[in-house]
XYZ file of C-alpha atoms in Angstrom:
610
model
C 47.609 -113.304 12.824
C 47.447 -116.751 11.887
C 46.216 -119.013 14.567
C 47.465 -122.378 14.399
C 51.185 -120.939 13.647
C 51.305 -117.356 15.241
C 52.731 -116.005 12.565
C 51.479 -112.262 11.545
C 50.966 -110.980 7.883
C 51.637 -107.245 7.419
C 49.423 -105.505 4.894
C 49.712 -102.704 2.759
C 46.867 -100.230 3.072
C 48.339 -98.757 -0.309
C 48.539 -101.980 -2.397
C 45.747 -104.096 -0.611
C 48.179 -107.480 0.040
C 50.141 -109.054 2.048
C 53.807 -107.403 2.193
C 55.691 -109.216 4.710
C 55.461 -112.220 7.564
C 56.697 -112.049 10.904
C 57.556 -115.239 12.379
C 57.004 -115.727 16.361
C 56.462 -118.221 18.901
C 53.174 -117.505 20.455
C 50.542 -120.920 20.153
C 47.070 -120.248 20.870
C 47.661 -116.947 20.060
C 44.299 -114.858 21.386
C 44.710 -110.925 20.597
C 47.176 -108.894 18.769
C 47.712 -105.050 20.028
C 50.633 -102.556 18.426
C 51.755 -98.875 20.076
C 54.633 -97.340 19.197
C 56.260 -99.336 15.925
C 55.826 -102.730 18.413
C 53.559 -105.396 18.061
C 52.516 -107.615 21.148
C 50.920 -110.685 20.856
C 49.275 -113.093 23.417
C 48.433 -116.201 23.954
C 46.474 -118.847 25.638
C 49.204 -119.617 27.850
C 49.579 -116.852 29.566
C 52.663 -115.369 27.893
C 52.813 -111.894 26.134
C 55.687 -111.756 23.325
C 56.644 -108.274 22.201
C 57.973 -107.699 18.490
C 59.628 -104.717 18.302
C 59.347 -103.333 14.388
C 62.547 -101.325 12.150
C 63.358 -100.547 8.743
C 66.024 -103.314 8.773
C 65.510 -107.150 8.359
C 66.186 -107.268 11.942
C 63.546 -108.205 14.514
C 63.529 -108.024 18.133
C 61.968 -110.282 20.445
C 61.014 -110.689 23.838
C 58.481 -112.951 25.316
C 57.542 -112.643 28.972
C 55.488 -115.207 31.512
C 52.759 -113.788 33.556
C 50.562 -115.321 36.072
C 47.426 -115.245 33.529
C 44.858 -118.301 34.303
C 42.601 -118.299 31.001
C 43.288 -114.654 29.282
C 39.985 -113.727 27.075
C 41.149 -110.048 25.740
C 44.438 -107.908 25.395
C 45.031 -104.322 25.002
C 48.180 -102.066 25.379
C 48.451 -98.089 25.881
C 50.623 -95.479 24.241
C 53.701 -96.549 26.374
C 53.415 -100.321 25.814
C 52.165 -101.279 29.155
C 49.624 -104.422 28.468
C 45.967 -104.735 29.900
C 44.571 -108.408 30.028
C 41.283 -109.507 30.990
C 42.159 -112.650 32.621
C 39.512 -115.117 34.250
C 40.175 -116.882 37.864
C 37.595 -119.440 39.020
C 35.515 -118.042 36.624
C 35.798 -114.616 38.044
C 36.746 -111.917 35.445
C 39.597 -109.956 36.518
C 41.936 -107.009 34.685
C 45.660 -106.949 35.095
C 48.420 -104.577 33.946
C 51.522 -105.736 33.026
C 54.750 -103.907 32.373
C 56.913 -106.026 30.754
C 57.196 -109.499 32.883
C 55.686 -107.311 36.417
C 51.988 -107.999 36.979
C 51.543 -104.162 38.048
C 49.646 -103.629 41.854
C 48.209 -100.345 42.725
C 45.724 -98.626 43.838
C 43.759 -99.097 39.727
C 44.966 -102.532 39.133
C 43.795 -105.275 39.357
C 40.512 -104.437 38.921
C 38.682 -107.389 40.562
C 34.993 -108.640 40.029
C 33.722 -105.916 42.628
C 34.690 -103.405 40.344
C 32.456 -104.229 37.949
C 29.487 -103.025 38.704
C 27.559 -99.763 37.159
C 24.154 -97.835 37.534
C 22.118 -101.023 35.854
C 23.868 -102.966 38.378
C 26.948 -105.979 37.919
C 28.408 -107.184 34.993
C 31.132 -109.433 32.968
C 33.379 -108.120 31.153
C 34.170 -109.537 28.106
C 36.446 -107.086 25.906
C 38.318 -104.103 26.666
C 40.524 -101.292 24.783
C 42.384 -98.128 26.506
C 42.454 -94.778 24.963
C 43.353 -91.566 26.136
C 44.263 -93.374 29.468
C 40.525 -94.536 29.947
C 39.527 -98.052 29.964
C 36.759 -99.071 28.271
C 35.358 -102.654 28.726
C 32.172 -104.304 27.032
C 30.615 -106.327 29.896
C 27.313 -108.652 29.802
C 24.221 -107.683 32.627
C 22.471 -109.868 34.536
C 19.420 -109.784 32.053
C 21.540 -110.574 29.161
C 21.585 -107.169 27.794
C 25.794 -106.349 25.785
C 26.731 -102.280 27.277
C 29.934 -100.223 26.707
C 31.070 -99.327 30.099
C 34.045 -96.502 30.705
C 35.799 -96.531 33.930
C 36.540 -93.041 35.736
C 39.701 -92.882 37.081
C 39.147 -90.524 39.471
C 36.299 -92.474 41.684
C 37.209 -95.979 40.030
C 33.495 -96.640 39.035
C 32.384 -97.677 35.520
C 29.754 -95.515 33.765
C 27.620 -97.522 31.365
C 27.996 -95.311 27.797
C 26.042 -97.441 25.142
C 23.758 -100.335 24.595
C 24.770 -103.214 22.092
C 22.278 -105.185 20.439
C 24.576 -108.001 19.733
C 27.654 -109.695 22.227
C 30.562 -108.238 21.141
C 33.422 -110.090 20.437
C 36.560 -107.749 19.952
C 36.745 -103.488 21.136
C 38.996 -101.060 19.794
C 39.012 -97.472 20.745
C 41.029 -95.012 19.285
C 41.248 -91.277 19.825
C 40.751 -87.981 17.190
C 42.585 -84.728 17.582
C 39.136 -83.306 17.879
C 35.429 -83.807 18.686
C 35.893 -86.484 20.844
C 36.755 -90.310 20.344
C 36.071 -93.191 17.982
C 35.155 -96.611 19.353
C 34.753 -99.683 16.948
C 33.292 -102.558 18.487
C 33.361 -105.806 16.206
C 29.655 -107.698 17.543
C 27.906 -110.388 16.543
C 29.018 -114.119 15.394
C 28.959 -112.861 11.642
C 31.781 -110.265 12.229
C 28.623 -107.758 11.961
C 30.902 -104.441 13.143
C 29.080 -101.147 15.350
C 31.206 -97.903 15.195
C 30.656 -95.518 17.759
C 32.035 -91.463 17.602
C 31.611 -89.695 21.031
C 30.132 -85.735 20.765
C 29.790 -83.489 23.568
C 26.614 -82.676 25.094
C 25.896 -80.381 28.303
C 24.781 -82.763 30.626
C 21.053 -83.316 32.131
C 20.339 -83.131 35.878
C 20.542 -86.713 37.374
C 16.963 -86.728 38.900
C 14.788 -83.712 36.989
C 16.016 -84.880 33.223
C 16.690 -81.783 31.592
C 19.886 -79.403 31.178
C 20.168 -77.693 34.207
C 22.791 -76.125 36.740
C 22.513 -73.694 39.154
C 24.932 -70.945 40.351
C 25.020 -69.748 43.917
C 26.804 -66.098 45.134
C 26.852 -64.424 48.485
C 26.983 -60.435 48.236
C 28.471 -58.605 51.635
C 27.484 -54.992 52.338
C 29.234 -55.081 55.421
C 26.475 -54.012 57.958
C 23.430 -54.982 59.211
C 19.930 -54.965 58.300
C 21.341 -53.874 55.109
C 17.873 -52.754 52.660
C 19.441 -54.330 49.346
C 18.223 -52.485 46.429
C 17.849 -54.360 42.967
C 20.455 -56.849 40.840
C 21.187 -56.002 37.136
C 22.341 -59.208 35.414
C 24.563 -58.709 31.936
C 23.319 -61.949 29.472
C 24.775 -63.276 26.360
C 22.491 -63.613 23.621
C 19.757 -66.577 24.293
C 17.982 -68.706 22.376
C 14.154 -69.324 22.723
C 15.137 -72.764 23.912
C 16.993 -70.958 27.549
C 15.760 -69.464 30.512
C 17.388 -67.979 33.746
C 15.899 -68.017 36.904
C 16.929 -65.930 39.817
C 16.005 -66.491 43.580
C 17.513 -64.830 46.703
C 17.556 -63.944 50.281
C 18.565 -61.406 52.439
C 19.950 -62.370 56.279
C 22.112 -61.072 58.847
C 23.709 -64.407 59.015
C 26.774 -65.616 56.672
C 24.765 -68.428 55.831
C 21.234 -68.624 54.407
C 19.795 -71.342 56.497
C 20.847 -73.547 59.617
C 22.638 -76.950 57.922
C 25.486 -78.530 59.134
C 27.596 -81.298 57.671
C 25.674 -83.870 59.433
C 22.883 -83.396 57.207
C 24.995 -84.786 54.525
C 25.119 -88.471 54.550
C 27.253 -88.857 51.882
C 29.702 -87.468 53.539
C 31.768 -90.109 56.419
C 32.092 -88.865 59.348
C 35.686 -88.861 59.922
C 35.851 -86.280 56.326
C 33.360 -83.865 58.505
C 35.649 -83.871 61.441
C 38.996 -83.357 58.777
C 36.283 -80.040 56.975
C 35.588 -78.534 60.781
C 39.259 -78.250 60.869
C 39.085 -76.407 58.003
C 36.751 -74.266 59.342
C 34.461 -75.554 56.945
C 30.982 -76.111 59.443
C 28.513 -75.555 56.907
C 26.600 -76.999 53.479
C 27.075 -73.209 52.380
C 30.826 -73.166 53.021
C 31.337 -76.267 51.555
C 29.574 -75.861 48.432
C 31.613 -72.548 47.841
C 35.187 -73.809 48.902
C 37.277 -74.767 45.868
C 37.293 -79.115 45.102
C 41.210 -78.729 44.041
C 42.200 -77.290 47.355
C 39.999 -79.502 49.362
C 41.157 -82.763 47.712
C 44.970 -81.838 47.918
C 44.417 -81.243 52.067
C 42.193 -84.241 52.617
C 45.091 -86.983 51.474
C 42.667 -89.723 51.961
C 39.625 -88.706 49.662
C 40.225 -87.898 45.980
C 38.947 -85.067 43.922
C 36.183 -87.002 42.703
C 34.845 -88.077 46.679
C 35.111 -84.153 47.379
C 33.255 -83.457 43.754
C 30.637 -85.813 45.449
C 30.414 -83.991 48.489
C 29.489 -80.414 46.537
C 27.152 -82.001 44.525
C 25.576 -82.810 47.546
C 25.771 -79.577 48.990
C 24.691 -77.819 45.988
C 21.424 -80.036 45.886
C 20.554 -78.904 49.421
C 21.087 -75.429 48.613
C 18.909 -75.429 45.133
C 16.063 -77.273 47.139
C 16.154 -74.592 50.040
C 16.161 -72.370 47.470
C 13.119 -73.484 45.382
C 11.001 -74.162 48.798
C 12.116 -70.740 50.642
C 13.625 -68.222 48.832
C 12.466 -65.031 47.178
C 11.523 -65.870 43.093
C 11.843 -62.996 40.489
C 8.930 -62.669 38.409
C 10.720 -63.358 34.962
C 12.593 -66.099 33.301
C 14.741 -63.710 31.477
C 15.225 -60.853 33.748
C 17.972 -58.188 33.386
C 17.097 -56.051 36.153
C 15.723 -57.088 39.317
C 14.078 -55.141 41.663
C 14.767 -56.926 45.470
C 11.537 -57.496 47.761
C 11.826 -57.485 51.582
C 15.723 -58.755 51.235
C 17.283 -56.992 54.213
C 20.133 -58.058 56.049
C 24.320 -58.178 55.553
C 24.253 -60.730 53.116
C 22.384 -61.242 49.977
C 22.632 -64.866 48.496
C 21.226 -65.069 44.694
C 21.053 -68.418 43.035
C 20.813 -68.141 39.281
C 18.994 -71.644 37.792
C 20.034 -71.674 34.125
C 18.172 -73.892 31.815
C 18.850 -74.969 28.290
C 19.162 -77.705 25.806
C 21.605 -80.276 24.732
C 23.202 -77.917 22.237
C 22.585 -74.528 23.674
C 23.229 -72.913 27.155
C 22.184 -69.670 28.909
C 25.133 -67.541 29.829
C 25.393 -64.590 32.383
C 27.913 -62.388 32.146
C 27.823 -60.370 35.739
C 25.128 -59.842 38.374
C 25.842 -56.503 40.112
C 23.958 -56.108 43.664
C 23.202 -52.320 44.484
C 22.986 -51.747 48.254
C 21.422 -49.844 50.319
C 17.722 -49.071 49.003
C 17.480 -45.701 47.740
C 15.008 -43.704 45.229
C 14.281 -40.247 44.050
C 11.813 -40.312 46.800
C 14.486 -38.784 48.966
C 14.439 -35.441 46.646
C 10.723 -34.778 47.247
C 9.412 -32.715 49.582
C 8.754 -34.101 53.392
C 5.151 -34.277 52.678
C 5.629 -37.149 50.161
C 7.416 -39.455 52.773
C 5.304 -38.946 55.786
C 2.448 -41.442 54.617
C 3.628 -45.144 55.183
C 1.572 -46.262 52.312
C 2.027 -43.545 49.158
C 6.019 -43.653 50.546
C 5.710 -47.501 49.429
C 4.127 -47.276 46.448
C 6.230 -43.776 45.253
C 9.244 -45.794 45.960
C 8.422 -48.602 43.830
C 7.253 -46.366 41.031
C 10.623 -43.877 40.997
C 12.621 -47.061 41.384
C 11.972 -47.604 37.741
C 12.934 -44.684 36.394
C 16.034 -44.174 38.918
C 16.941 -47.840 37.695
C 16.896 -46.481 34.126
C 19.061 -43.707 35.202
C 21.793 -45.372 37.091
C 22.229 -47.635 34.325
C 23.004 -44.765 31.869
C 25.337 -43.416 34.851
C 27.289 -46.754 35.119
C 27.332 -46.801 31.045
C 28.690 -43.498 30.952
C 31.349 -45.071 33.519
C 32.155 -47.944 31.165
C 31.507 -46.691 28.104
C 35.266 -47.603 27.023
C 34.660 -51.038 26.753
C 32.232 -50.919 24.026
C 35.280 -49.668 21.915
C 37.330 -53.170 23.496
C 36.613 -56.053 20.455
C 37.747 -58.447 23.791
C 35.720 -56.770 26.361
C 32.372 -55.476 24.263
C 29.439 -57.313 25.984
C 27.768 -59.663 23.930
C 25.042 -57.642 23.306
C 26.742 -54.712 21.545
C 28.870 -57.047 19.424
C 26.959 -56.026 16.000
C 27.264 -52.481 17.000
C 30.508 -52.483 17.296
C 30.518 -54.309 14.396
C 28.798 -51.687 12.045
C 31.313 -49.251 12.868
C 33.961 -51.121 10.772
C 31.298 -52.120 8.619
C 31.286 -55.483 9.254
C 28.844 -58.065 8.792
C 29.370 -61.709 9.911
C 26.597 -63.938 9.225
C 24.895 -66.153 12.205
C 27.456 -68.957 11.286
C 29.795 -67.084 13.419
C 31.164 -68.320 16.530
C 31.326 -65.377 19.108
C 35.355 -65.989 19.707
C 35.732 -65.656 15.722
C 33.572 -62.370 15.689
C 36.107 -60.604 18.396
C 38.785 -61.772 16.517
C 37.884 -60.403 13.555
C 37.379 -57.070 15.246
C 40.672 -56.937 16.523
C 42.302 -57.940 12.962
C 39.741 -55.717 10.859
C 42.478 -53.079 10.212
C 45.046 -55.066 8.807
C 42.048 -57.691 7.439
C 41.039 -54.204 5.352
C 44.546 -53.755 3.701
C 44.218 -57.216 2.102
C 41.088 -57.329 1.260
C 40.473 -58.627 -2.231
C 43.593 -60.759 -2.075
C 44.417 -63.764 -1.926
C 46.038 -63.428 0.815
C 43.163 -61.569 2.532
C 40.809 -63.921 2.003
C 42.889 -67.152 3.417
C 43.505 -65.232 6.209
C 39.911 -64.813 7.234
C 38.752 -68.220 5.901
C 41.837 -68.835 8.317
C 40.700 -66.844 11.101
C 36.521 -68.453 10.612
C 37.855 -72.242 10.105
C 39.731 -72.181 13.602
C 36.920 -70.965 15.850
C 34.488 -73.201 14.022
C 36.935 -76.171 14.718
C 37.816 -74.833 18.159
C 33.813 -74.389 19.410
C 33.201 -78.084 19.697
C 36.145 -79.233 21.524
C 37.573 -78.908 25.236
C 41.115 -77.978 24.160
C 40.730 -74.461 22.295
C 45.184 -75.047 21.991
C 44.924 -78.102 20.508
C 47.261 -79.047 17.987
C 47.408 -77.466 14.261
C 48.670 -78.283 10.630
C 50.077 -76.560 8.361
C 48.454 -75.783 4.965
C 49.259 -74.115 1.495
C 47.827 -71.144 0.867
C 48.644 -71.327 -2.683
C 50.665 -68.363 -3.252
C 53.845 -69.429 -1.895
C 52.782 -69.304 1.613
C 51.761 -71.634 4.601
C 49.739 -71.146 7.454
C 48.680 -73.358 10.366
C 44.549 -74.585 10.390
C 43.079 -77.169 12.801
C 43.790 -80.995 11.266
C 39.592 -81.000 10.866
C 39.966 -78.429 8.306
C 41.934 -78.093 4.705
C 42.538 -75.195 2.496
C 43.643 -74.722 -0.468
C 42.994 -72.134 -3.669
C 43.336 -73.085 -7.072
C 43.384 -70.665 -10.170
C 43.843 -70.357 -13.610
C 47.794 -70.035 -13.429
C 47.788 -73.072 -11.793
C 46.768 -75.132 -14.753
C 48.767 -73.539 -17.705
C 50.940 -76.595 -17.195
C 48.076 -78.629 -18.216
C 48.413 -78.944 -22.282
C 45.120 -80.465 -22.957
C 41.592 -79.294 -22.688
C 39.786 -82.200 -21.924
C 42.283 -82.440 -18.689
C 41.879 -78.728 -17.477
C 37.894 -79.284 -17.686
C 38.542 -81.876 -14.434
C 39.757 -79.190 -12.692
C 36.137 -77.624 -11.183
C 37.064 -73.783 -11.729
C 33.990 -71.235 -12.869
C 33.549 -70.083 -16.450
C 35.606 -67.019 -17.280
C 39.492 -66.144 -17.895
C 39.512 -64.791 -14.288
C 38.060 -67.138 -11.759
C 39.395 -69.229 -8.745
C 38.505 -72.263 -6.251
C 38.804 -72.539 -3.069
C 39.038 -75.784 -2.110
C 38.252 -76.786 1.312
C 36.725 -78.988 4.270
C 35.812 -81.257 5.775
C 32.274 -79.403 6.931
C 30.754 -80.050 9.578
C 27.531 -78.817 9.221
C 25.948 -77.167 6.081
C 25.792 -74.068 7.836
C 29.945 -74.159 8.189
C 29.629 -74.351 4.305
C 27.877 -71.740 3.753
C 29.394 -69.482 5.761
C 32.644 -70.231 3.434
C 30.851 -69.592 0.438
C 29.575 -66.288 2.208
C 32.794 -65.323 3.106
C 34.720 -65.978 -0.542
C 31.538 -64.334 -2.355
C 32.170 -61.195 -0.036
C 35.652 -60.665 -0.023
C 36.587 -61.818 -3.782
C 36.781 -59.147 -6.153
C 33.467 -58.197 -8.319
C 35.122 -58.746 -11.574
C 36.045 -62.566 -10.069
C 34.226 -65.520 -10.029
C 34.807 -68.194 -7.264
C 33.829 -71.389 -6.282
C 33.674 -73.661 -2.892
C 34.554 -77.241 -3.737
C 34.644 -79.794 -0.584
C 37.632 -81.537 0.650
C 36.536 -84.728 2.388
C 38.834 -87.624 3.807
C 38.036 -90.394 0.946
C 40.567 -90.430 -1.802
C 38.771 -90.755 -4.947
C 40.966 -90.743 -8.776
C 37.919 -88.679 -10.177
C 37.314 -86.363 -7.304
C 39.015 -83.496 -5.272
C 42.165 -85.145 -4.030
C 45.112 -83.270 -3.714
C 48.621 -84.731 -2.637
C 49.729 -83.450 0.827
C 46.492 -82.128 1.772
C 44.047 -85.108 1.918
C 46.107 -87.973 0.579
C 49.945 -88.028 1.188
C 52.512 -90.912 -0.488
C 54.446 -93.418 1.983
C 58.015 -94.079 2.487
C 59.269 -96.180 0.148
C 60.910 -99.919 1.588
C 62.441 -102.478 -0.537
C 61.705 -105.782 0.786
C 62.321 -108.493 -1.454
C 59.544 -110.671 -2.299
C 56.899 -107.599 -1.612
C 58.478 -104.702 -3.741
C 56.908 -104.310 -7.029
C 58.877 -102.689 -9.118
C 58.041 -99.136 -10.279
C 55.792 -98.737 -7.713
C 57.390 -98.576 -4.450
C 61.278 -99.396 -5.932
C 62.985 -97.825 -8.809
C 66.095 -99.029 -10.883
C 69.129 -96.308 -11.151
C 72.200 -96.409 -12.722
């Protein structure tokens, strides 16, 4: 956008110049933002003049007045609706307009209270939206630049990144996967900072490492209930996780006297709303679900109730590390209980792991009331107090052992269930369809491929067959390190005539001999990267991830190819490159041709016909 006349030069990507000029009326002009085939400009005065884009010479116009004082940054979302960070009296403020209507509710405008974060107040002095979520670069009181996003839910910003230099302009924009890219142009030199947002589970505020905790309550349903031991079902675990397990036994449906009162985040007209609710307790409120809660108290949000749990929660893990009952090991599968008698049993599992890796528990089962094999001995074995104690102990361990194989026996037909197999058993199952996925695996892909190994077998050796399990591996990888396991696909060739649908982070695509008998000359067909022999393919495909993703491809095309076959793994990246693996409608595509006269260059966008 040209500053001193507000005009705007479009650019071809493709050709690298200048392909057309928009005139408009804008002076001062100060940001330009586009969604949805429409430009909109603003500028110094206060106005915001849409330009609404077509194939035709035609443009449309329409420039609207707003109540901005001295606008410093301009953003729009995927419906058009503008965001301006305005200053009044030299307070920073944020406005939303829709069209000409400076927009009021209960988000906008966000005034200079709002700003304010963990490190404490700031100015704000760029902003971008994506995904519905403002972002805003603001300035601390010690000087220090900081990418702050703004939850919508409890209208507070979260500070996300430290900048080294101010930063002068912020654009965000969002992936289909793996989270979302933020550019932020800093420093006086135009030096730029790009910044891609991956998923981590999150530390515990105060003790700095991953950790959550999972309360239950178990309910024999009498008293002074003797509760026996707890078998817990894990997923596999890495060295780097541990799982804790306290408990206690009481009478009482709640493990300890604590009231609402002992909550102070918590107002006290929301306690008076919860004893309504028959909620009285930290206990009942920590185990009451947040969506109901926040849809019967009208005047808290989901977040304030989220608040309130968290709260909860913390007094119940702290009771629980000062009071309760500890089992001996950090990885235990069967528990054996110690003086826990009463109705209830409450069990608290504290699972710890990494950034990248987290415990998982599949069931804790609670056996009730305290029996052992004892009880089949004769009287003179249960008269004595003392060797009653220690026999029970001792037969408990081999009447454990027992009832395990009894409740196997129960269950045994889930072993044979690809979908409800415990983790465990997976490779067994596995080895009876002779089967062997390497560790590359994600768990999801390894049940699928159960299910499908019949119809997987038919095809094996195929080209067909082996798409459909590069297919079946390149989704789950995709899928593991995003939120939305149904997000969005693409379709692909398979390169026999057939499509299929992938994730957008992955391409695939074979290429054989046959596919280059087109190709007259030999120095041409040697660009093409196939293996040495008359029979030999390549399977072209990517981006990876990780090196590991990589070579589980190559594992899986050196498997399932036939012997008498060679095959290679070439990588598809996003760069187009004229000497490299670039292939037209899988990571490079052609645009729609426009004649425009004065930027159409003939045979390469326009063609002369008769």
């Amino acid at each position: 956008m040209d500053g001193t006349d507000g005009s705007v030069t479009v650019l071809s990507a493709r050709l690298q110049r200048p392909i057309r000029t928009i005139e408009t009326d804008v002076t001062d002009p100060i940001r330009i933002a586009h969604a949805n085939e429409t430009l909109s400009l603003l500028d110094g005065v206060g106005r915001i003049q849409t330009v609404g884009l077509d194939t035709g010479p035609d443009i449309s116009r329409c420039t609207h007045s707003t109540a901005l004082v001295n606008p410093a940054d301009f953003t729009v979302d995927a419906d058009g609706r503008g965001y301006v960070l305005d200053r009044t009296d030299s307070e920073p403020v944020i406005r939303s307009f829709g069209g000409a209507d400076d927009h009021h509710d209960e988000r906008f405008p966000l005034t200079n209270d709002a700003f304010v974060a963990a490190a404490g107040p700031f100015v704000p002095t760029a902003l971008s939206l994506v995904d519905d979520t403002l972002f805003v670069v603001g300035r601390l009181e010690n000087g220090c630049q900081a990418l702050f996003e703004r939850d919508p839910e409890s209208k507070s910003f979260h500070e996300r990144y430290r900048l080294e230099r101010p930063c002068r302009t912020l654009v965000a924009r969002s992936l289909s996967s793996n989270g979302r890219l933020i550019y932020a142009a800093t420093g006086p030199n135009g030096h730029g900072r790009l910044l891609r947002e991956r998923r981590q589970h999150a530390r515990h505020p105060r003790q700095d490492r991953a950790l959550g905790t999972a309360f239950t309550r178990y309910d024999s349903g009498t008293d002074d209930t003797e509760w026996h031991r707890l078998a817990l079902e894990r997923a596999q675990t890495t060295a780097s996780t541990q799982v804790r397990v306290r408990y206690v036994a009481t009478n009482r449906p709640v493990p300890f006297d604590s009231g609402l009162d002992d909550l102070e985040i918590v107002p006290t007209d929301a306690i008076d709303a919860l004893y309504e609710l028959q909620i009285t307790s930290v206990w009942d409120l920590a185990s009451s679900d947040p969506a109901q809660l926040a849809s019967t108290l009208s005047d808290y949000s989901r977040s304030d109730v989220q608040a309130w749990q968290d709260a909860a929660t913390e007094t119940l893990a702290a009771h629980a590390d000062a009071d309760w009952t500890t089992a001996d090991s950090v990885a235990p599968d069967d528990i054996l209980l110690r003086n826990a008698v009463g109705r209830y049993l409450f069990v608290v599992l504290e699972l710890e792991g990494s950034p990248q890796s987290s415990p998982r528990v599949d069931s804790v089962t609670a056996f009730c009331p305290r029996q052992s094999y004892l009880r089949y001995l004769p009287e003179l074995y249960q008269e004595n107090d003392r060797s009653a104690a220690f026999l029970t102990q001792y037969l408990s361990v081999f009447e454990s052992i027992f009832a395990d194989i009894e409740t196997e026996i129960e269950q045994i037909s889930r072993y044979f269930d690809p979908h409800a197999v415990p983790s465990d058993a997976l490779s067994w199952l596995e080895q009876w369809l002779a089967l062997d996925p390497d560790d590359g695996w994600p768990e999801a892909a390894r049940r699928e491929l159960l299910s499908r190994a019949p119809e997987l077998y038919k095809r094996r050796g195929t080209k067909a067959g082996l798409r459909s399990l590069l297919e079946l591996y390149l989704r789950h990888a995709a899928s593991s390190d995003v939120d939305d396991p149904a997000s969005s696909t693409a379709t692909t060739d398979g390169g026999d005539g057939t499509s299929t649908e992938t994730l957008p982070d992955h391409r695939l695509f074979f290429l054989d001999g046959d596919d280059l008998d087109c190709i007259d000359r030999e120095s041409v067909r040697r660009q093409y990267p196939l293996p040495t022999g008359p029979r030999s393919f390549a399977v072209f495909c990517g981006p990876f991830e990780t090196a590991g993703e990589r070579a589980t491809v190559e594992s899986i095309v050196t498997s399932e190819k036939p012997a008498h076959v060679g095959a290679a793994v070439v990588e598809l990246d996003d760069g187009l490159r004229l000497d490299g693996a670039t292939f037209l409608g899988l990571n490079s595509r052609l645009t729609t041709r426009e004649f425009s006269l004065g930027a159409t260059t003939l045979g390469e966008d326009t063609v002369l016909v008769d």
